[in-house]
Short mmCIF file of C-alpha atoms and ligand atoms in Angstrom, two decimals:
data_model
loop_
_atom_site.label_atom_id
_atom_site.label_comp_id
_atom_site.label_asym_id
_atom_site.label_seq_id
_atom_site.Cartn_x
_atom_site.Cartn_y
_atom_site.Cartn_z
CA MET A 1139 96.35 -146.45 140.81
CA ASN A 1140 100.17 -146.99 140.28
CA TYR A 1141 100.92 -143.49 139.74
CA LYS A 1142 102.16 -141.74 142.74
CA ALA A 1143 101.79 -138.05 142.02
CA LYS A 1144 102.53 -137.42 145.85
CA GLU A 1145 106.13 -138.28 145.09
CA ARG A 1146 106.66 -135.64 142.39
CA LEU A 1147 107.94 -132.28 143.53
CA PRO A 1148 107.23 -129.07 141.84
CA ALA A 1149 109.38 -127.89 139.00
CA GLU A 1150 111.13 -125.10 140.85
CA ALA A 1151 112.01 -127.48 143.81
CA TYR A 1152 114.09 -130.03 141.28
CA VAL A 1153 115.68 -127.15 139.63
CA LYS A 1154 116.78 -125.58 142.65
CA GLY A 1155 117.88 -128.89 144.07
CA ILE A 1156 119.86 -129.93 140.91
CA LEU A 1157 121.65 -126.71 140.62
CA GLU A 1158 122.50 -126.82 144.22
CA GLY A 1159 124.27 -130.06 143.44
CA ASN A 1160 121.89 -131.92 145.84
CA LYS A 1161 122.21 -135.65 145.19
CA VAL A 1162 118.94 -136.71 146.52
CA ILE A 1163 117.05 -134.20 144.67
CA LEU A 1164 119.05 -135.10 141.42
CA SER A 1165 118.33 -138.71 141.80
CA LYS A 1166 114.63 -138.00 141.97
CA ALA A 1167 114.70 -135.58 139.04
CA ILE A 1168 116.43 -138.47 136.56
CA THR A 1169 113.51 -140.81 138.06
CA LEU A 1170 111.20 -138.16 136.98
CA ILE A 1171 112.55 -138.00 133.46
CA GLU A 1172 113.01 -141.71 133.06
CA SER A 1173 109.10 -142.07 133.42
CA ASN A 1174 107.38 -143.05 130.60
CA LEU A 1175 104.10 -141.97 132.43
CA PRO A 1176 102.11 -139.54 130.03
CA GLN A 1177 101.59 -137.42 133.55
CA ASP A 1178 105.16 -136.87 134.07
CA GLU A 1179 106.10 -135.56 130.47
CA ASP A 1180 105.12 -131.80 130.98
CA LEU A 1181 106.96 -131.62 134.06
CA SER A 1182 109.88 -133.32 132.76
CA LEU A 1183 109.98 -131.09 130.06
CA HIS A 1184 109.99 -128.02 132.29
CA VAL A 1185 112.73 -129.20 134.39
CA LEU A 1186 115.00 -130.07 131.38
CA GLU A 1187 114.29 -126.57 129.98
CA ALA A 1188 115.14 -124.84 133.19
CA ILE A 1189 118.20 -126.57 133.80
CA LEU A 1190 119.37 -126.65 129.86
CA PRO A 1191 121.60 -123.26 130.16
CA PHE A 1192 123.64 -124.60 132.88
CA SER A 1193 124.11 -128.02 131.03
CA GLY A 1194 126.74 -128.79 128.64
CA LYS A 1195 129.93 -128.21 130.28
CA SER A 1196 131.18 -131.50 131.12
CA LEU A 1197 133.71 -133.72 129.61
CA ARG A 1198 131.52 -136.89 128.44
CA ILE A 1199 133.33 -140.10 128.32
CA GLY A 1200 131.83 -143.10 127.00
CA ILE A 1201 133.44 -146.55 128.19
CA THR A 1202 132.43 -150.05 127.13
CA GLY A 1203 133.69 -153.70 126.89
CA ILE A 1204 132.35 -156.92 127.15
CA PRO A 1205 131.15 -157.93 130.95
CA GLY A 1206 134.13 -159.11 132.97
CA VAL A 1207 136.62 -156.99 130.92
CA GLY A 1208 137.00 -154.41 133.94
CA LYS A 1209 135.09 -151.59 133.49
CA SER A 1210 133.54 -150.94 136.84
CA THR A 1211 136.92 -151.29 138.33
CA PHE A 1212 138.77 -149.19 135.65
CA ILE A 1213 136.28 -146.41 136.33
CA GLU A 1214 136.65 -146.71 139.95
CA SER A 1215 140.39 -146.10 139.62
CA LEU A 1216 140.02 -143.75 136.97
CA GLY A 1217 137.39 -141.76 139.01
CA ASN A 1218 139.61 -141.74 141.87
CA ILE A 1219 142.33 -139.72 139.81
CA PHE A 1220 139.46 -137.30 138.66
CA THR A 1221 138.24 -136.87 142.53
CA ALA A 1222 141.59 -136.40 143.51
CA GLU A 1223 141.91 -133.23 141.09
CA ASN A 1224 138.77 -132.22 142.76
CA LYS A 1225 136.79 -132.83 139.74
CA LYS A 1226 133.00 -133.89 140.57
CA LEU A 1227 132.61 -137.23 138.54
CA ALA A 1228 128.75 -138.47 137.36
CA VAL A 1229 129.01 -142.46 136.57
CA LEU A 1230 126.06 -143.62 134.51
CA ALA A 1231 126.34 -147.49 134.52
CA ILE A 1232 123.92 -148.75 131.79
CA ASP A 1233 123.51 -152.75 131.42
CA PRO A 1234 120.86 -153.80 129.26
CA SER A 1235 121.83 -157.41 130.07
CA SER A 1236 120.96 -156.78 133.70
CA GLN A 1237 117.25 -156.48 132.95
CA LYS A 1238 116.05 -159.19 134.89
CA THR A 1239 118.53 -159.91 137.84
CA LYS A 1240 120.12 -156.66 138.17
CA GLY A 1241 123.00 -158.73 139.21
CA SER A 1242 125.82 -156.88 137.37
CA ILE A 1243 124.20 -153.60 138.94
CA MET A 1244 125.12 -154.78 142.15
CA GLY A 1245 128.46 -155.95 141.44
CA ASP A 1246 129.17 -152.50 139.96
CA LYS A 1247 128.23 -150.77 143.39
CA THR A 1248 130.56 -152.93 145.05
CA ARG A 1249 133.29 -152.68 142.69
CA MET A 1250 132.68 -148.82 142.90
CA GLU A 1251 133.07 -148.60 146.77
CA THR A 1252 135.44 -145.90 146.85
CA LEU A 1253 133.44 -143.77 144.49
CA ALA A 1254 130.32 -144.89 146.05
CA LYS A 1255 131.38 -143.21 149.22
CA ASN A 1256 133.07 -139.94 147.78
CA THR A 1257 131.12 -136.88 147.94
CA LEU A 1258 132.66 -135.58 144.80
CA ALA A 1259 131.17 -138.61 142.65
CA TYR A 1260 127.53 -139.80 141.95
CA ILE A 1261 126.73 -143.11 140.79
CA ARG A 1262 123.80 -144.01 138.86
CA PRO A 1263 122.73 -147.49 138.04
CA THR A 1264 120.10 -147.77 135.25
CA ALA A 1265 118.09 -150.78 136.91
CA THR A 1266 115.65 -150.32 133.96
CA GLY A 1267 117.66 -152.36 131.62
CA SER A 1268 115.93 -150.00 129.05
CA LYS A 1269 117.81 -150.49 125.47
CA LEU A 1270 120.19 -147.47 124.78
CA GLY A 1271 118.92 -145.26 122.22
CA GLY A 1272 115.85 -147.31 122.21
CA VAL A 1273 112.49 -146.25 123.59
CA GLY A 1274 112.25 -144.65 126.88
CA ASP A 1275 116.28 -144.31 127.04
CA LYS A 1276 116.52 -141.18 128.73
CA SER A 1277 120.56 -141.23 129.06
CA ARG A 1278 121.33 -138.08 127.38
CA GLU A 1279 118.39 -136.21 129.62
CA THR A 1280 120.47 -137.65 132.86
CA ILE A 1281 123.56 -136.07 131.44
CA LEU A 1282 122.28 -132.87 131.24
CA LEU A 1283 120.85 -132.99 134.81
CA CYS A 1284 124.19 -134.15 135.90
CA GLU A 1285 125.96 -131.56 134.25
CA ALA A 1286 123.36 -128.73 135.76
CA ALA A 1287 124.30 -130.27 139.08
CA GLY A 1288 127.90 -129.34 138.62
CA TYR A 1289 129.28 -132.80 137.32
CA GLU A 1290 132.52 -131.94 135.24
CA VAL A 1291 133.22 -135.23 134.12
CA ILE A 1292 130.44 -137.82 133.16
CA ILE A 1293 131.13 -141.30 132.39
CA VAL A 1294 128.56 -143.38 130.39
CA GLU A 1295 129.51 -147.13 131.15
CA THR A 1296 127.79 -149.94 128.87
CA VAL A 1297 128.26 -153.34 128.03
CA GLY A 1298 129.44 -153.98 124.69
CA VAL A 1299 126.12 -155.73 123.71
CA GLY A 1300 123.72 -154.99 120.64
CA GLN A 1301 123.35 -151.39 119.62
CA SER A 1302 124.38 -150.15 122.64
CA GLU A 1303 128.08 -148.83 122.17
CA VAL A 1304 126.92 -146.98 119.12
CA SER A 1305 124.31 -145.48 121.08
CA VAL A 1306 126.73 -144.35 123.93
CA HIS A 1307 129.25 -143.06 121.02
CA GLY A 1308 126.43 -140.86 119.89
CA MET A 1309 126.46 -139.10 123.16
CA VAL A 1310 129.80 -138.58 124.43
CA ASP A 1311 132.97 -136.42 123.65
CA PHE A 1312 135.40 -139.67 124.13
CA PHE A 1313 134.55 -143.08 123.46
CA LEU A 1314 136.75 -145.59 125.31
CA LEU A 1315 136.88 -149.05 124.46
CA LEU A 1316 138.21 -151.80 127.07
CA MET A 1317 139.86 -155.35 125.91
CA ILE A 1318 141.31 -157.91 127.40
CA ALA A 1319 144.55 -159.69 126.04
CA GLY A 1320 144.03 -163.34 124.86
CA ALA A 1321 140.46 -163.08 124.02
CA GLY A 1322 139.94 -163.11 120.29
CA ASP A 1323 137.90 -159.72 119.07
CA GLU A 1324 135.02 -162.47 118.10
CA LEU A 1325 135.05 -163.81 121.69
CA GLN A 1326 134.95 -160.56 123.03
CA GLY A 1327 131.71 -159.53 121.05
CA ILE A 1328 133.74 -156.98 119.32
CA LYS A 1329 132.55 -155.93 116.02
CA LYS A 1330 135.00 -154.19 113.72
CA GLY A 1331 132.70 -151.01 113.37
CA ILE A 1332 133.21 -150.50 117.24
CA MET A 1333 136.82 -150.32 117.11
CA GLU A 1334 136.92 -147.90 114.42
CA ILE A 1335 134.90 -145.65 116.23
CA ALA A 1336 136.89 -145.74 119.68
CA ASP A 1337 139.01 -142.93 120.19
CA ALA A 1338 141.04 -144.95 122.66
CA ILE A 1339 141.41 -148.63 123.02
CA VAL A 1340 143.03 -149.53 126.44
CA ILE A 1341 143.95 -153.36 127.35
CA THR A 1342 142.86 -153.91 130.87
CA LYS A 1343 144.38 -156.37 133.53
CA ALA A 1344 148.12 -155.78 132.37
CA ASP A 1345 149.39 -156.95 135.50
CA GLY A 1346 150.93 -160.26 136.84
CA LYS A 1347 151.19 -163.16 134.28
CA ASN A 1348 148.88 -161.06 131.90
CA ILE A 1349 151.58 -158.33 131.20
CA ASN A 1350 153.21 -159.99 128.25
CA ALA A 1351 150.16 -160.88 126.74
CA ALA A 1352 148.52 -157.58 127.21
CA LYS A 1353 151.88 -155.84 125.46
CA ILE A 1354 151.34 -158.17 122.57
CA ALA A 1355 147.47 -157.29 122.37
CA ARG A 1356 148.63 -153.73 122.44
CA SER A 1357 150.98 -153.54 119.27
CA ALA A 1358 148.35 -155.87 117.30
CA TYR A 1359 145.85 -153.71 117.91
CA GLU A 1360 147.94 -150.68 117.19
CA ASN A 1361 148.82 -152.40 113.80
CA ALA A 1362 145.08 -152.91 113.35
CA VAL A 1363 144.05 -149.28 113.96
CA HIS A 1364 146.72 -147.81 111.71
CA LEU A 1365 144.72 -149.33 108.77
CA TYR A 1366 141.77 -147.33 109.46
CA PRO A 1367 140.66 -144.37 107.40
CA PRO A 1368 141.63 -141.05 109.32
CA SER A 1369 138.71 -140.07 111.53
CA GLU A 1370 136.58 -137.17 111.15
CA SER A 1371 137.94 -135.76 114.01
CA GLY A 1372 141.37 -136.05 112.81
CA TRP A 1373 142.20 -137.86 116.01
CA ALA A 1374 144.13 -140.92 115.62
CA CYS A 1375 142.90 -143.78 117.85
CA LYS A 1376 145.36 -144.76 120.85
CA VAL A 1377 145.94 -147.81 122.07
CA MET A 1378 147.28 -148.28 125.80
CA THR A 1379 147.66 -150.83 128.55
CA CYS A 1380 146.51 -150.55 132.30
CA SER A 1381 145.98 -152.22 135.33
CA ALA A 1382 143.19 -150.69 137.42
CA ILE A 1383 143.88 -153.25 140.39
CA GLU A 1384 147.73 -151.98 140.47
CA ASN A 1385 146.90 -148.65 139.57
CA GLN A 1386 149.07 -148.76 136.49
CA GLY A 1387 148.69 -146.72 133.32
CA LEU A 1388 145.20 -145.00 134.70
CA LYS A 1389 146.92 -141.15 134.71
CA GLU A 1390 148.14 -142.01 131.27
CA VAL A 1391 144.62 -142.48 130.07
CA TRP A 1392 143.31 -139.13 131.85
CA ILE A 1393 146.01 -137.20 130.16
CA LEU A 1394 145.09 -139.17 126.89
CA ILE A 1395 141.73 -138.02 127.28
CA LYS A 1396 142.62 -134.42 127.93
CA ASP A 1397 144.81 -134.38 125.09
CA TYR A 1398 141.94 -135.49 123.00
CA TYR A 1399 139.99 -132.65 124.58
CA LYS A 1400 142.63 -130.06 123.63
CA PHE A 1401 143.10 -131.36 120.30
CA THR A 1402 139.23 -131.53 119.31
CA ASN A 1403 138.74 -127.99 120.63
CA GLU A 1404 141.49 -126.63 118.78
CA ASN A 1405 140.47 -127.58 115.42
CA GLY A 1406 136.73 -127.09 116.08
CA PHE A 1407 135.63 -130.89 116.19
CA TYR A 1408 134.52 -130.74 119.80
CA GLU A 1409 131.73 -128.14 119.07
CA ILE A 1410 130.97 -129.99 115.64
CA LYS A 1411 130.21 -133.34 117.33
CA ARG A 1412 128.06 -131.82 120.13
CA ASN A 1413 126.18 -130.13 117.58
CA GLN A 1414 125.69 -133.13 115.29
CA GLN A 1415 124.66 -135.18 118.29
CA ASN A 1416 121.80 -132.93 119.03
CA ILE A 1417 120.65 -132.80 115.65
CA GLN A 1418 120.61 -136.67 115.83
CA TRP A 1419 118.83 -136.44 119.46
CA MET A 1420 116.21 -134.55 117.74
CA HIS A 1421 115.43 -137.03 115.09
CA GLU A 1422 115.80 -139.77 117.35
CA ASN A 1423 113.07 -138.29 119.66
CA ILE A 1424 111.28 -137.68 116.66
CA ARG A 1425 111.16 -141.27 115.61
CA VAL A 1426 110.34 -142.53 118.58
CA ARG A 1427 107.11 -140.67 119.03
CA LEU A 1428 105.98 -141.29 115.71
CA GLU A 1429 106.46 -144.88 116.27
CA GLY A 1430 104.80 -144.71 119.35
CA SER A 1431 102.04 -142.92 117.65
CA PHE A 1432 101.67 -145.31 114.93
CA TYR A 1433 101.30 -148.49 117.07
CA LYS A 1434 98.74 -146.58 119.33
CA ASP A 1435 96.56 -145.83 116.45
CA LEU A 1436 93.02 -147.57 116.61
CA LYS A 1437 92.92 -147.94 113.12
CA VAL A 1438 96.72 -149.56 112.82
CA LYS A 1439 95.83 -151.70 116.14
CA ASP A 1440 92.69 -153.07 114.54
CA CYS A 1441 94.47 -154.45 111.16
CA LEU A 1442 97.90 -155.03 112.63
CA LEU A 1443 97.20 -158.73 113.66
CA ASP A 1444 95.44 -159.57 110.53
CA PHE A 1445 98.06 -157.80 108.39
CA GLU A 1446 100.74 -159.90 110.18
CA ASP A 1447 99.14 -163.14 109.43
CA GLN A 1448 98.64 -162.36 105.75
CA VAL A 1449 102.43 -161.94 105.62
CA ARG A 1450 103.05 -164.88 107.54
CA GLN A 1451 101.13 -166.67 104.88
CA GLY A 1452 102.83 -164.90 102.07
CA ILE A 1453 99.37 -163.70 100.65
CA LEU A 1454 100.48 -159.85 101.31
CA SER A 1455 103.95 -158.44 100.83
CA PRO A 1456 105.64 -156.79 104.02
CA THR A 1457 106.05 -153.65 101.83
CA ILE A 1458 102.47 -153.22 100.63
CA ALA A 1459 101.31 -154.25 104.18
CA ALA A 1460 102.97 -151.50 105.73
CA LYS A 1461 102.41 -148.90 103.06
CA LYS A 1462 98.45 -149.90 103.88
CA LEU A 1463 98.66 -149.63 107.63
CA TRP A 1464 100.67 -146.27 106.85
CA ASN A 1465 97.88 -145.19 104.54
CA MET A 1466 95.24 -146.10 107.50
CA TYR A 1467 97.32 -144.32 110.13
CA LYS A 1468 97.54 -140.93 108.05
CA MET A 1469 93.85 -141.15 107.33
N1 GDP B 1569 143.92 -158.74 137.58
C1 GDP B 1569 143.23 -157.77 137.10
N2 GDP B 1569 141.74 -157.95 137.51
C2 GDP B 1569 141.24 -157.26 137.32
C3 GDP B 1569 141.23 -155.53 136.82
N3 GDP B 1569 140.19 -155.04 136.73
C4 GDP B 1569 139.22 -155.89 136.92
N4 GDP B 1569 139.52 -157.10 137.44
C5 GDP B 1569 138.76 -157.99 137.96
O1 GDP B 1569 137.93 -158.41 136.67
C6 GDP B 1569 136.70 -158.72 137.07
C7 GDP B 1569 135.59 -158.05 136.61
O2 GDP B 1569 135.91 -156.81 136.48
P1 GDP B 1569 134.46 -155.78 136.56
O3 GDP B 1569 135.07 -154.31 136.93
O4 GDP B 1569 133.30 -156.03 137.60
O5 GDP B 1569 133.83 -155.79 135.11
P2 GDP B 1569 132.64 -155.09 134.07
O6 GDP B 1569 132.21 -156.17 133.94
O7 GDP B 1569 133.40 -154.90 133.29
O8 GDP B 1569 132.37 -153.95 135.13
C8 GDP B 1569 136.42 -158.66 138.65
O9 GDP B 1569 137.01 -159.80 139.17
C9 GDP B 1569 137.78 -157.86 138.73
O10 GDP B 1569 138.40 -157.68 140.41
C10 GDP B 1569 142.74 -155.31 136.67
O11 GDP B 1569 143.12 -154.57 136.38
N5 GDP B 1569 143.45 -156.41 136.96
MG1 MG B 1570 130.80 -153.44 135.44
#
């Protein structure tokens, strides 16, 4: 038996530990929440429900950009500013590309060295490589646990691949896109849609020989974002430059984030967005449950391969196949 029930604590022990800000218990609770074992579901939900009243009070920041753009180094420098203000910071580093090697996560740990040692900071790499927003993704629940543990700023770091940026955008208040000068948008894997949902674009590594290129990139992106239609928040995307290594421009980014917080609080968007995100979260959860239940259904399982075969051969149309399977499922 793989299941190690002994490793689980009673619900109250998780809740007490989290509320006391105990990092070891917090980590164990996140492991529990991330578990997809049916045996863990009740306990997970119990813990989540108990901590819910203590959650929601952090500023949630999403940071995305291609591998090597400087996310981890940036977070380390920005994080040091937060902690210098005595703010507790949690960093959830999610890297779907590191599923096999876990290489980037190791890199992250060394690149966030001072944060990793800081008692005010908590770093949680997601080693599962789970697809953000996909089945088994518990990033949102993890955010809630960290908030209940007293973390006032939560950074969700993700690599700009696939759909993960969009998923992160759906769980944070402020969405920051990091870019480097010189590389084209396509080279950076930046899809247009991503720039449009960013609350800020920061050109990293604006130091040494790179300073001028960074300034040029900044005005180019400024011109580009001016063309976008106004966002629902009423906030216009800002473009900045920074050097995490030389500690330049980071304070300005923090001021900008605080400005955004003030702006969206005053115009009511902050709350509207959180509410929308919760509704979306509920629907995603329902979709995941439905999908799981559908593919686990024995009648469906029995016919699925055969139907796939017929679709492949062109005997059966995909729509009809889906409809037939759906009817079987509903029977
Ligand atoms: N010159 C310079 N290099 C940087 C800066 N930030 C990060 N780097 C370097 O860029 C590389 C990738 O950084 P990392 O933070 O791991 O990027 P990530 O993959 O986006 O998390 C590392 O070699 C860093 O030392 C910066 O501000 N200036
Ligand atoms: Mg990194």
